[in-house]
Amino acid sequence: MATAMTGRGFCLVRSLSGMFHSSLQALGGSSPQQLSCLHTSAALESKHWEKRNLKLYAPQLPEEPRRPAEIHHSRRQIKYSKDKMWYLAKMIQGMSIDEAISQLEFNDKKGARIMKEILLEAQEMAVNHHNVEYRSNLYVAESFSSKGRYLKRIRYHGKGMFGIMDKVYCHYFVKLVEGSPPKTEEKTSFDQAKEYVQSLKNRTIIHSL
Amino acid sequence: MNLAALVTSLRCSLLRIESRLLQAAGLDPHLAPALAVSGPSFLPQLRPQEEQEQPSALQDSIMWMAAPKKRRTIEVNRTRRRADSNLLKVKTNIEPCLECGHLKQKHVLCGVCYAKVCKETGRIRQQIQAMEGGPLRAPTVESMVLYEGETPNQQDKDKRIVERARKRPAWFSY
């Protein structure tokens, strides 16, 4: 069919060719000064979160308050969407580890089971390697998800048109801190509005006469 | 003869005056269904062809399909996705099971206890299968399970006995 490439198909091919052209140009025409701003494979494989566990502090003096133990744990390339994982990560932010594990156990999402495994691994690591005395005396200080490396596949549409399907993967990061979870004071919406109005009132004109 | 001509001319003029007066008044029957068009003098003709509709309405449904006018910004998207109604709710009906100590929901059986009962039931069924030796050979009497070192009661003497080679589990009462 002469009109096999309909308007939409043409736009797709044009955008694809645009992508290839731009990437080729970037590879071919970049000077050493511009190369530093390119994403290299080393940048994608760097594991900064895990390296935070290797940070060593100087021994504390006897009168200093005890520094609480921090445990950074993560899992990479989980076969789940980062947006869906975000909801679970947001739910357990600030909870004690027992509460977090109990909530994840009775949540029906696929990511909840994976996250529970990760939390249990982190708890075990804390007790065995990071000098944490009681395994319940931990709380989730930070918990978030990010995009992993996607695989691209072709999704076939009618009339010879195609779309590029992403097989999504995500990373999940969690930081456990020893101690009881900090109590966050719940701000009512009225309080937030009052604060906003106060911040507007506090504005002044600097360097004026 | 002059009188007749005069009379006819008078009549004509009178009729003309009458028609002019009626026109002025706006009651002239001649002008009743008239178009007040100030522009091209010719009337718009009915085209032999109707205005071309969208060819085969299924192909290009641009005219009547709803489509987004503008791209939704990430701020708008975030406020929708992170709205309180879409966030996950924390469950308040989780409590420890009194039997085994694992967590359970208040209105649901403990998963661990249920799993252990399922496992033992499976073993009993395997034993029954071994005793019967094939399908459709179930006896017409009741069955009862006996563990090691137990004898059947008076009331259980007519039942088929399924023996299990272990001691009675604590949760399996008589």
mmCIF file of C-alpha atoms in Angstrom:
data_model
loop_
_atom_site.group_PDB
_atom_site.id
_atom_site.type_symbol
_atom_site.label_atom_id
_atom_site.label_comp_id
_atom_site.label_asym_id
_atom_site.label_seq_id
_atom_site.Cartn_x
_atom_site.Cartn_y
_atom_site.Cartn_z
ATOM 1 C CA MET A 1 0.000 0.000 0.000
ATOM 2 C CA ALA A 2 1.352 3.362 -0.974
ATOM 3 C CA THR A 3 -0.219 4.917 2.068
ATOM 4 C CA ALA A 4 1.233 2.389 4.504
ATOM 5 C CA MET A 5 3.015 5.210 6.326
ATOM 6 C CA THR A 6 0.087 7.237 7.600
ATOM 7 C CA GLY A 7 0.536 10.541 9.367
ATOM 8 C CA ARG A 8 1.042 9.061 12.767
ATOM 9 C CA GLY A 9 3.484 6.442 11.535
ATOM 10 C CA PHE A 10 5.499 9.110 9.814
ATOM 11 C CA CYS A 11 5.677 11.213 12.965
ATOM 12 C CA LEU A 12 6.890 8.180 14.919
ATOM 13 C CA VAL A 13 9.617 7.409 12.381
ATOM 14 C CA ARG A 14 10.618 11.039 12.240
ATOM 15 C CA SER A 15 10.910 11.266 16.008
ATOM 16 C CA LEU A 16 12.924 8.012 16.085
ATOM 17 C CA SER A 17 15.259 9.240 13.363
ATOM 18 C CA GLY A 18 15.527 12.529 15.234
ATOM 19 C CA MET A 19 16.597 10.627 18.337
ATOM 20 C CA PHE A 20 19.206 8.630 16.407
ATOM 21 C CA HIS A 21 20.517 11.727 14.646
ATOM 22 C CA SER A 22 20.879 13.665 17.868
ATOM 23 C CA SER A 23 22.656 10.786 19.599
ATOM 24 C CA LEU A 24 25.009 10.311 16.608
ATOM 25 C CA GLN A 25 25.753 14.011 16.540
ATOM 26 C CA ALA A 26 26.440 13.977 20.247
ATOM 27 C CA LEU A 27 28.858 11.031 19.855
ATOM 28 C CA GLY A 28 30.614 12.331 16.795
ATOM 29 C CA GLY A 29 30.717 16.038 17.264
ATOM 30 C CA SER A 30 31.435 16.442 20.974
ATOM 31 C CA SER A 31 34.711 17.948 22.057
ATOM 32 C CA PRO A 32 36.583 16.744 25.179
ATOM 33 C CA GLN A 33 35.102 19.699 27.060
ATOM 34 C CA GLN A 34 31.581 18.599 26.223
ATOM 35 C CA LEU A 35 32.225 14.912 26.953
ATOM 36 C CA SER A 36 32.183 15.513 30.707
ATOM 37 C CA CYS A 37 28.497 16.360 30.609
ATOM 38 C CA LEU A 38 27.562 13.133 28.817
ATOM 39 C CA HIS A 39 26.080 10.272 30.763
ATOM 40 C CA THR A 40 28.618 7.469 30.649
ATOM 41 C CA SER A 41 27.992 3.897 31.661
ATOM 42 C CA ALA A 42 30.047 4.448 34.814
ATOM 43 C CA ALA A 43 27.535 7.088 35.940
ATOM 44 C CA LEU A 44 24.668 4.630 35.496
ATOM 45 C CA GLU A 45 26.326 1.791 37.446
ATOM 46 C CA SER A 46 27.588 3.864 40.401
ATOM 47 C CA LYS A 47 26.222 2.636 43.711
ATOM 48 C CA HIS A 48 26.423 5.688 45.947
ATOM 49 C CA TRP A 49 23.698 4.587 48.327
ATOM 50 C CA GLU A 50 25.517 1.388 49.273
ATOM 51 C CA LYS A 51 28.792 3.288 49.707
ATOM 52 C CA ARG A 52 27.177 5.361 52.447
ATOM 53 C CA ASN A 53 27.367 2.287 54.670
ATOM 54 C CA LEU A 54 31.179 2.389 54.427
ATOM 55 C CA LYS A 55 31.451 5.891 55.895
ATOM 56 C CA LEU A 56 33.411 5.857 59.122
ATOM 57 C CA TYR A 57 33.193 8.424 61.892
ATOM 58 C CA ALA A 58 35.871 9.276 64.444
ATOM 59 C CA PRO A 59 35.359 7.565 67.817
ATOM 60 C CA GLN A 60 32.969 9.579 69.965
ATOM 61 C CA LEU A 61 34.089 11.259 73.178
ATOM 62 C CA PRO A 62 32.375 10.012 76.347
ATOM 63 C CA GLU A 63 30.421 13.253 76.926
ATOM 64 C CA GLU A 64 28.971 13.412 73.398
ATOM 65 C CA PRO A 65 25.431 12.172 72.836
ATOM 66 C CA ARG A 66 25.367 8.790 71.195
ATOM 67 C CA ARG A 67 25.215 8.966 67.414
ATOM 68 C CA PRO A 68 22.352 6.713 66.217
ATOM 69 C CA ALA A 69 23.317 3.935 63.805
ATOM 70 C CA GLU A 70 22.287 4.453 60.170
ATOM 71 C CA ILE A 71 21.800 1.601 57.740
ATOM 72 C CA HIS A 72 21.469 2.238 54.006
ATOM 73 C CA HIS A 73 19.992 -0.574 51.947
ATOM 74 C CA SER A 74 18.679 -0.813 48.416
ATOM 75 C CA ARG A 75 17.612 -3.209 45.720
ATOM 76 C CA ARG A 76 18.199 -2.528 42.021
ATOM 77 C CA GLN A 77 16.241 -3.460 38.912
ATOM 78 C CA ILE A 78 13.002 -4.505 40.590
ATOM 79 C CA LYS A 79 10.433 -5.509 37.956
ATOM 80 C CA TYR A 80 7.839 -2.927 39.025
ATOM 81 C CA SER A 81 6.881 0.624 38.167
ATOM 82 C CA LYS A 82 8.630 3.455 40.005
ATOM 83 C CA ASP A 83 5.373 5.415 40.243
ATOM 84 C CA LYS A 84 3.554 2.494 41.845
ATOM 85 C CA MET A 85 6.482 1.853 44.172
ATOM 86 C CA TRP A 86 6.398 5.511 45.223
ATOM 87 C CA TYR A 87 3.006 5.092 46.913
ATOM 88 C CA LEU A 88 4.342 2.277 49.110
ATOM 89 C CA ALA A 89 7.552 4.164 49.858
ATOM 90 C CA LYS A 90 5.516 7.229 50.853
ATOM 91 C CA MET A 91 3.300 5.135 53.113
ATOM 92 C CA ILE A 92 6.171 3.757 55.227
ATOM 93 C CA GLN A 93 8.137 7.001 55.517
ATOM 94 C CA GLY A 94 8.675 7.780 59.204
ATOM 95 C CA MET A 95 7.244 4.523 60.558
ATOM 96 C CA SER A 96 8.991 2.193 62.958
ATOM 97 C CA ILE A 97 10.292 -0.897 61.214
ATOM 98 C CA ASP A 98 7.781 -3.238 62.875
ATOM 99 C CA GLU A 99 4.859 -1.050 61.844
ATOM 100 C CA ALA A 100 6.230 -0.756 58.304
ATOM 101 C CA ILE A 101 6.633 -4.516 57.957
ATOM 102 C CA SER A 102 3.119 -5.163 59.292
ATOM 103 C CA GLN A 103 1.589 -2.630 56.866
ATOM 104 C CA LEU A 104 3.460 -4.100 53.913
ATOM 105 C CA GLU A 105 2.468 -7.643 54.879
ATOM 106 C CA PHE A 106 -1.226 -6.864 54.515
ATOM 107 C CA ASN A 107 -0.979 -4.661 51.449
ATOM 108 C CA ASP A 108 -2.101 -6.326 48.235
ATOM 109 C CA LYS A 109 0.383 -4.696 45.880
ATOM 110 C CA LYS A 110 3.212 -6.653 44.243
ATOM 111 C CA GLY A 111 5.771 -4.096 45.394
ATOM 112 C CA ALA A 112 4.685 -4.533 49.010
ATOM 113 C CA ARG A 113 6.056 -8.078 49.169
ATOM 114 C CA ILE A 114 9.350 -7.015 47.597
ATOM 115 C CA MET A 115 9.635 -4.052 49.949
ATOM 116 C CA LYS A 116 8.985 -6.245 52.990
ATOM 117 C CA GLU A 117 11.847 -8.544 51.922
ATOM 118 C CA ILE A 118 14.132 -5.527 51.542
ATOM 119 C CA LEU A 119 13.199 -4.220 54.998
ATOM 120 C CA LEU A 120 13.821 -7.599 56.617
ATOM 121 C CA GLU A 121 17.216 -7.839 54.880
ATOM 122 C CA ALA A 122 18.079 -4.353 56.116
ATOM 123 C CA GLN A 123 17.032 -5.242 59.661
ATOM 124 C CA GLU A 124 19.215 -8.344 59.584
ATOM 125 C CA MET A 125 22.155 -6.328 58.242
ATOM 126 C CA ALA A 126 21.637 -3.781 61.018
ATOM 127 C CA VAL A 127 21.769 -6.380 63.777
ATOM 128 C CA ASN A 128 24.631 -8.440 62.338
ATOM 129 C CA HIS A 129 26.965 -5.805 60.845
ATOM 130 C CA HIS A 130 26.035 -2.355 62.132
ATOM 131 C CA ASN A 131 26.063 -2.862 65.878
ATOM 132 C CA VAL A 132 22.345 -2.344 66.447
ATOM 133 C CA GLU A 133 21.294 -3.832 69.763
ATOM 134 C CA TYR A 134 17.546 -4.323 69.375
ATOM 135 C CA ARG A 135 16.093 -5.153 65.984
ATOM 136 C CA SER A 136 12.819 -3.370 66.809
ATOM 137 C CA ASN A 137 14.574 -0.165 67.796
ATOM 138 C CA LEU A 138 14.794 1.019 64.184
ATOM 139 C CA TYR A 139 12.704 3.401 62.126
ATOM 140 C CA VAL A 140 12.494 4.240 58.439
ATOM 141 C CA ALA A 141 14.186 7.622 58.053
ATOM 142 C CA GLU A 142 14.253 7.721 54.245
ATOM 143 C CA SER A 143 12.447 5.590 51.703
ATOM 144 C CA PHE A 144 12.092 6.293 48.014
ATOM 145 C CA SER A 145 12.047 4.682 44.597
ATOM 146 C CA SER A 146 13.698 5.641 41.345
ATOM 147 C CA LYS A 147 13.748 4.583 37.712
ATOM 148 C CA GLY A 148 15.826 1.546 36.789
ATOM 149 C CA ARG A 149 17.121 0.697 33.328
ATOM 150 C CA TYR A 150 14.209 -0.074 31.011
ATOM 151 C CA LEU A 151 14.066 -2.655 28.231
ATOM 152 C CA LYS A 152 12.398 -1.520 25.028
ATOM 153 C CA ARG A 153 10.044 -3.724 23.077
ATOM 154 C CA ILE A 154 7.765 -3.205 20.084
ATOM 155 C CA ARG A 155 4.033 -3.048 20.574
ATOM 156 C CA TYR A 156 2.225 -3.811 17.336
ATOM 157 C CA HIS A 157 -0.754 -1.661 16.418
ATOM 158 C CA GLY A 158 -3.117 -1.967 13.454
ATOM 159 C CA LYS A 159 -2.287 -0.798 9.937
ATOM 160 C CA GLY A 160 1.415 -1.530 10.247
ATOM 161 C CA MET A 161 1.914 1.043 12.963
ATOM 162 C CA PHE A 162 3.976 0.327 16.026
ATOM 163 C CA GLY A 163 4.745 1.797 19.368
ATOM 164 C CA ILE A 164 7.776 1.320 21.576
ATOM 165 C CA MET A 165 6.824 -0.415 24.818
ATOM 166 C CA ASP A 166 8.964 0.076 27.915
ATOM 167 C CA LYS A 167 9.508 -2.875 30.245
ATOM 168 C CA VAL A 168 9.774 -0.902 33.460
ATOM 169 C CA TYR A 169 12.208 -1.526 36.276
ATOM 170 C CA CYS A 170 12.780 0.465 39.442
ATOM 171 C CA HIS A 171 15.269 0.776 42.273
ATOM 172 C CA TYR A 172 14.209 1.054 45.903
ATOM 173 C CA PHE A 173 16.283 2.734 48.610
ATOM 174 C CA VAL A 174 15.724 2.702 52.358
ATOM 175 C CA LYS A 175 17.616 4.204 55.277
ATOM 176 C CA LEU A 176 17.019 2.785 58.743
ATOM 177 C CA VAL A 177 18.080 4.720 61.819
ATOM 178 C CA GLU A 178 18.338 3.341 65.341
ATOM 179 C CA GLY A 179 15.897 4.752 67.860
ATOM 180 C CA SER A 180 12.205 5.477 68.067
ATOM 181 C CA PRO A 181 10.560 7.312 65.169
ATOM 182 C CA PRO A 182 10.432 11.104 65.555
ATOM 183 C CA LYS A 183 6.961 12.462 66.253
ATOM 184 C CA THR A 184 5.802 14.774 63.466
ATOM 185 C CA GLU A 185 3.312 17.364 64.621
ATOM 186 C CA GLU A 186 0.326 17.226 62.322
ATOM 187 C CA LYS A 187 -0.375 20.629 60.900
ATOM 188 C CA THR A 188 -3.954 21.442 60.124
ATOM 189 C CA SER A 189 -4.785 23.125 56.850
ATOM 190 C CA PHE A 190 -5.774 26.266 58.765
ATOM 191 C CA ASP A 191 -2.323 26.398 60.366
ATOM 192 C CA GLN A 192 -0.643 25.965 56.995
ATOM 193 C CA ALA A 193 -2.733 28.758 55.532
ATOM 194 C CA LYS A 194 -1.908 31.012 58.490
ATOM 195 C CA GLU A 195 1.813 30.295 58.004
ATOM 196 C CA TYR A 196 1.565 31.112 54.317
ATOM 197 C CA VAL A 197 -0.146 34.425 54.995
ATOM 198 C CA GLN A 198 2.473 35.226 57.652
ATOM 199 C CA SER A 199 5.301 34.508 55.204
ATOM 200 C CA LEU A 200 3.695 36.916 52.755
ATOM 201 C CA LYS A 201 3.407 39.563 55.459
ATOM 202 C CA ASN A 202 7.069 39.134 56.450
ATOM 203 C CA ARG A 203 8.307 40.199 53.027
ATOM 204 C CA THR A 204 10.186 43.501 52.975
ATOM 205 C CA ILE A 205 11.754 45.545 50.224
ATOM 206 C CA ILE A 206 15.515 45.399 50.579
ATOM 207 C CA HIS A 207 17.875 48.246 49.648
ATOM 208 C CA SER A 208 15.038 50.709 49.651
ATOM 209 C CA LEU A 209 15.121 54.346 50.814
ATOM 210 C CA MET B 1 -64.604 61.089 -24.642
ATOM 211 C CA ASN B 2 -62.427 63.563 -22.725
ATOM 212 C CA LEU B 3 -64.403 62.900 -19.607
ATOM 213 C CA ALA B 4 -63.799 59.112 -19.852
ATOM 214 C CA ALA B 5 -60.048 59.606 -20.387
ATOM 215 C CA LEU B 6 -59.946 62.062 -17.501
ATOM 216 C CA VAL B 7 -61.840 59.630 -15.284
ATOM 217 C CA THR B 8 -59.475 56.723 -16.149
ATOM 218 C CA SER B 9 -56.378 58.847 -15.590
ATOM 219 C CA LEU B 10 -57.804 60.076 -12.291
ATOM 220 C CA ARG B 11 -58.541 56.504 -11.286
ATOM 221 C CA CYS B 12 -54.998 55.414 -12.173
ATOM 222 C CA SER B 13 -53.449 58.261 -10.242
ATOM 223 C CA LEU B 14 -55.720 57.605 -7.272
ATOM 224 C CA LEU B 15 -54.753 53.914 -7.285
ATOM 225 C CA ARG B 16 -51.070 54.870 -7.476
ATOM 226 C CA ILE B 17 -51.460 57.305 -4.572
ATOM 227 C CA GLU B 18 -53.278 54.617 -2.587
ATOM 228 C CA SER B 19 -50.549 52.068 -3.213
ATOM 229 C CA ARG B 20 -47.867 54.627 -2.279
ATOM 230 C CA LEU B 21 -49.742 55.478 0.915
ATOM 231 C CA LEU B 22 -50.021 51.780 1.759
ATOM 232 C CA GLN B 23 -46.305 51.301 1.105
ATOM 233 C CA ALA B 24 -45.547 54.193 3.392
ATOM 234 C CA ALA B 25 -47.804 52.729 6.051
ATOM 235 C CA GLY B 26 -46.227 49.295 5.552
ATOM 236 C CA LEU B 27 -49.492 47.531 4.820
ATOM 237 C CA ASP B 28 -48.899 46.881 1.150
ATOM 238 C CA PRO B 29 -49.845 43.311 0.292
ATOM 239 C CA HIS B 30 -47.291 43.282 -2.553
ATOM 240 C CA LEU B 31 -44.367 43.507 -0.172
ATOM 241 C CA ALA B 32 -45.599 40.818 2.244
ATOM 242 C CA PRO B 33 -43.097 37.922 1.797
ATOM 243 C CA ALA B 34 -40.045 40.015 0.835
ATOM 244 C CA LEU B 35 -36.381 39.740 1.795
ATOM 245 C CA ALA B 36 -34.744 42.915 3.091
ATOM 246 C CA VAL B 37 -31.330 42.188 1.606
ATOM 247 C CA SER B 38 -28.851 44.985 1.187
ATOM 248 C CA GLY B 39 -25.981 43.508 -0.728
ATOM 249 C CA PRO B 40 -25.721 41.474 -3.868
ATOM 250 C CA SER B 41 -28.944 41.654 -5.656
ATOM 251 C CA PHE B 42 -29.086 37.982 -6.523
ATOM 252 C CA LEU B 43 -30.333 35.534 -3.960
ATOM 253 C CA PRO B 44 -28.040 32.737 -2.774
ATOM 254 C CA GLN B 45 -28.790 29.715 -4.895
ATOM 255 C CA LEU B 46 -29.152 26.244 -3.472
ATOM 256 C CA ARG B 47 -25.969 24.404 -4.412
ATOM 257 C CA PRO B 48 -26.659 21.152 -6.178
ATOM 258 C CA GLN B 49 -24.123 19.479 -3.795
ATOM 259 C CA GLU B 50 -24.498 19.559 -0.028
ATOM 260 C CA GLU B 51 -21.514 20.856 1.935
ATOM 261 C CA GLN B 52 -18.979 18.027 1.937
ATOM 262 C CA GLU B 53 -19.206 16.082 5.212
ATOM 263 C CA GLN B 54 -16.252 14.281 6.700
ATOM 264 C CA PRO B 55 -15.647 11.280 4.450
ATOM 265 C CA SER B 56 -16.677 8.065 6.215
ATOM 266 C CA ALA B 57 -17.001 9.505 9.683
ATOM 267 C CA LEU B 58 -14.976 6.713 11.291
ATOM 268 C CA GLN B 59 -11.717 7.670 9.548
ATOM 269 C CA ASP B 60 -11.048 11.261 10.582
ATOM 270 C CA SER B 61 -13.068 11.907 13.701
ATOM 271 C CA ILE B 62 -11.448 15.269 14.367
ATOM 272 C CA MET B 63 -14.634 17.235 14.421
ATOM 273 C CA TRP B 64 -16.515 15.458 17.191
ATOM 274 C CA MET B 65 -13.946 13.520 19.303
ATOM 275 C CA ALA B 66 -12.733 15.028 22.561
ATOM 276 C CA ALA B 67 -8.989 15.666 22.584
ATOM 277 C CA PRO B 68 -6.681 17.383 25.048
ATOM 278 C CA LYS B 69 -6.003 20.978 24.146
ATOM 279 C CA LYS B 70 -2.746 21.396 26.026
ATOM 280 C CA ARG B 71 -0.111 19.141 27.558
ATOM 281 C CA ARG B 72 -0.678 18.594 31.269
ATOM 282 C CA THR B 73 2.306 19.970 33.134
ATOM 283 C CA ILE B 74 4.187 17.821 35.607
ATOM 284 C CA GLU B 75 2.978 20.053 38.461
ATOM 285 C CA VAL B 76 -0.654 19.410 37.531
ATOM 286 C CA ASN B 77 0.073 15.705 37.113
ATOM 287 C CA ARG B 78 1.820 15.504 40.464
ATOM 288 C CA THR B 79 -1.007 17.211 42.358
ATOM 289 C CA ARG B 80 -3.447 14.733 40.840
ATOM 290 C CA ARG B 81 -1.320 11.639 41.489
ATOM 291 C CA ARG B 82 -0.298 12.627 45.013
ATOM 292 C CA ALA B 83 -3.736 13.784 46.137
ATOM 293 C CA ASP B 84 -4.828 12.441 49.470
ATOM 294 C CA SER B 85 -7.477 10.228 47.898
ATOM 295 C CA ASN B 86 -4.836 8.392 45.824
ATOM 296 C CA LEU B 87 -2.336 7.797 48.615
ATOM 297 C CA LEU B 88 -2.340 4.406 50.355
ATOM 298 C CA LYS B 89 -4.255 4.203 53.612
ATOM 299 C CA VAL B 90 -2.588 2.853 56.743
ATOM 300 C CA LYS B 91 -4.474 -0.184 58.063
ATOM 301 C CA THR B 92 -5.541 -0.102 61.717
ATOM 302 C CA ASN B 93 -6.960 -3.644 61.940
ATOM 303 C CA ILE B 94 -3.689 -5.568 62.285
ATOM 304 C CA GLU B 95 -3.132 -7.487 65.528
ATOM 305 C CA PRO B 96 -0.981 -10.431 66.663
ATOM 306 C CA CYS B 97 -2.494 -13.933 66.563
ATOM 307 C CA LEU B 98 -3.013 -15.351 70.059
ATOM 308 C CA GLU B 99 -2.043 -18.879 69.001
ATOM 309 C CA CYS B 100 1.192 -18.388 67.097
ATOM 310 C CA GLY B 101 2.125 -14.722 67.604
ATOM 311 C CA HIS B 102 2.309 -13.848 63.911
ATOM 312 C CA LEU B 103 0.364 -10.857 62.636
ATOM 313 C CA LYS B 104 -3.165 -11.207 61.352
ATOM 314 C CA GLN B 105 -6.052 -8.989 60.345
ATOM 315 C CA LYS B 106 -8.914 -8.826 62.834
ATOM 316 C CA HIS B 107 -11.586 -10.284 60.565
ATOM 317 C CA VAL B 108 -9.335 -12.870 58.843
ATOM 318 C CA LEU B 109 -7.847 -16.174 60.019
ATOM 319 C CA CYS B 110 -4.173 -16.200 60.875
ATOM 320 C CA GLY B 111 -2.278 -17.206 57.727
ATOM 321 C CA VAL B 112 0.373 -19.206 59.548
ATOM 322 C CA CYS B 113 -2.130 -21.209 61.608
ATOM 323 C CA TYR B 114 -4.219 -21.862 58.511
ATOM 324 C CA ALA B 115 -1.159 -22.999 56.567
ATOM 325 C CA LYS B 116 -0.164 -25.497 59.263
ATOM 326 C CA VAL B 117 -3.712 -26.924 59.383
ATOM 327 C CA CYS B 118 -3.679 -27.224 55.568
ATOM 328 C CA LYS B 119 -0.380 -29.112 55.685
ATOM 329 C CA GLU B 120 -1.595 -31.643 58.240
ATOM 330 C CA THR B 121 -4.866 -32.073 56.319
ATOM 331 C CA GLY B 122 -2.820 -32.826 53.200
ATOM 332 C CA ARG B 123 -0.911 -35.546 55.037
ATOM 333 C CA ILE B 124 -4.165 -37.086 56.284
ATOM 334 C CA ARG B 125 -5.536 -37.046 52.738
ATOM 335 C CA GLN B 126 -2.383 -38.749 51.477
ATOM 336 C CA GLN B 127 -2.853 -41.450 54.119
ATOM 337 C CA ILE B 128 -6.485 -41.930 53.059
ATOM 338 C CA GLN B 129 -5.393 -42.187 49.425
ATOM 339 C CA ALA B 130 -2.838 -44.838 50.351
ATOM 340 C CA MET B 131 -5.508 -46.786 52.304
ATOM 341 C CA GLU B 132 -8.106 -46.652 49.526
ATOM 342 C CA GLY B 133 -5.648 -47.330 46.707
ATOM 343 C CA GLY B 134 -7.658 -45.696 43.938
ATOM 344 C CA PRO B 135 -10.516 -43.347 43.092
ATOM 345 C CA LEU B 136 -14.163 -43.932 44.009
ATOM 346 C CA ARG B 137 -13.391 -46.431 46.803
ATOM 347 C CA ALA B 138 -14.480 -44.344 49.782
ATOM 348 C CA PRO B 139 -16.301 -46.478 52.396
ATOM 349 C CA THR B 140 -19.855 -45.662 53.387
ATOM 350 C CA VAL B 141 -18.932 -45.075 57.039
ATOM 351 C CA GLU B 142 -17.427 -42.065 58.753
ATOM 352 C CA SER B 143 -13.676 -41.722 59.130
ATOM 353 C CA MET B 144 -11.692 -40.595 62.133
ATOM 354 C CA VAL B 145 -8.016 -39.790 62.551
ATOM 355 C CA LEU B 146 -5.942 -41.587 65.198
ATOM 356 C CA TYR B 147 -2.472 -40.548 66.171
ATOM 357 C CA GLU B 148 0.234 -42.611 67.892
ATOM 358 C CA GLY B 149 -0.696 -44.320 71.112
ATOM 359 C CA GLU B 150 -4.428 -43.650 70.885
ATOM 360 C CA THR B 151 -7.340 -46.070 71.018
ATOM 361 C CA PRO B 152 -10.764 -45.396 69.556
ATOM 362 C CA ASN B 153 -13.564 -44.367 71.908
ATOM 363 C CA GLN B 154 -16.837 -46.239 72.483
ATOM 364 C CA GLN B 155 -18.738 -43.825 70.231
ATOM 365 C CA ASP B 156 -16.120 -44.140 67.452
ATOM 366 C CA LYS B 157 -16.161 -47.922 67.109
ATOM 367 C CA ASP B 158 -18.086 -47.975 63.802
ATOM 368 C CA LYS B 159 -15.872 -45.492 62.037
ATOM 369 C CA ARG B 160 -13.063 -46.114 59.597
ATOM 370 C CA ILE B 161 -9.744 -45.330 61.284
ATOM 371 C CA VAL B 162 -7.087 -43.292 59.474
ATOM 372 C CA GLU B 163 -3.784 -43.633 61.300
ATOM 373 C CA ARG B 164 -1.066 -41.005 61.294
ATOM 374 C CA ALA B 165 2.403 -41.930 62.457
ATOM 375 C CA ARG B 166 3.053 -38.979 64.696
ATOM 376 C CA LYS B 167 1.833 -37.622 67.988
ATOM 377 C CA ARG B 168 -1.370 -35.623 68.043
ATOM 378 C CA PRO B 169 -0.788 -31.916 67.313
ATOM 379 C CA ALA B 170 -1.758 -29.593 70.153
ATOM 380 C CA TRP B 171 -4.326 -27.739 68.085
ATOM 381 C CA PHE B 172 -6.156 -30.915 66.935
ATOM 382 C CA SER B 173 -8.600 -31.649 69.718
ATOM 383 C CA TYR B 174 -10.628 -34.871 69.974
#
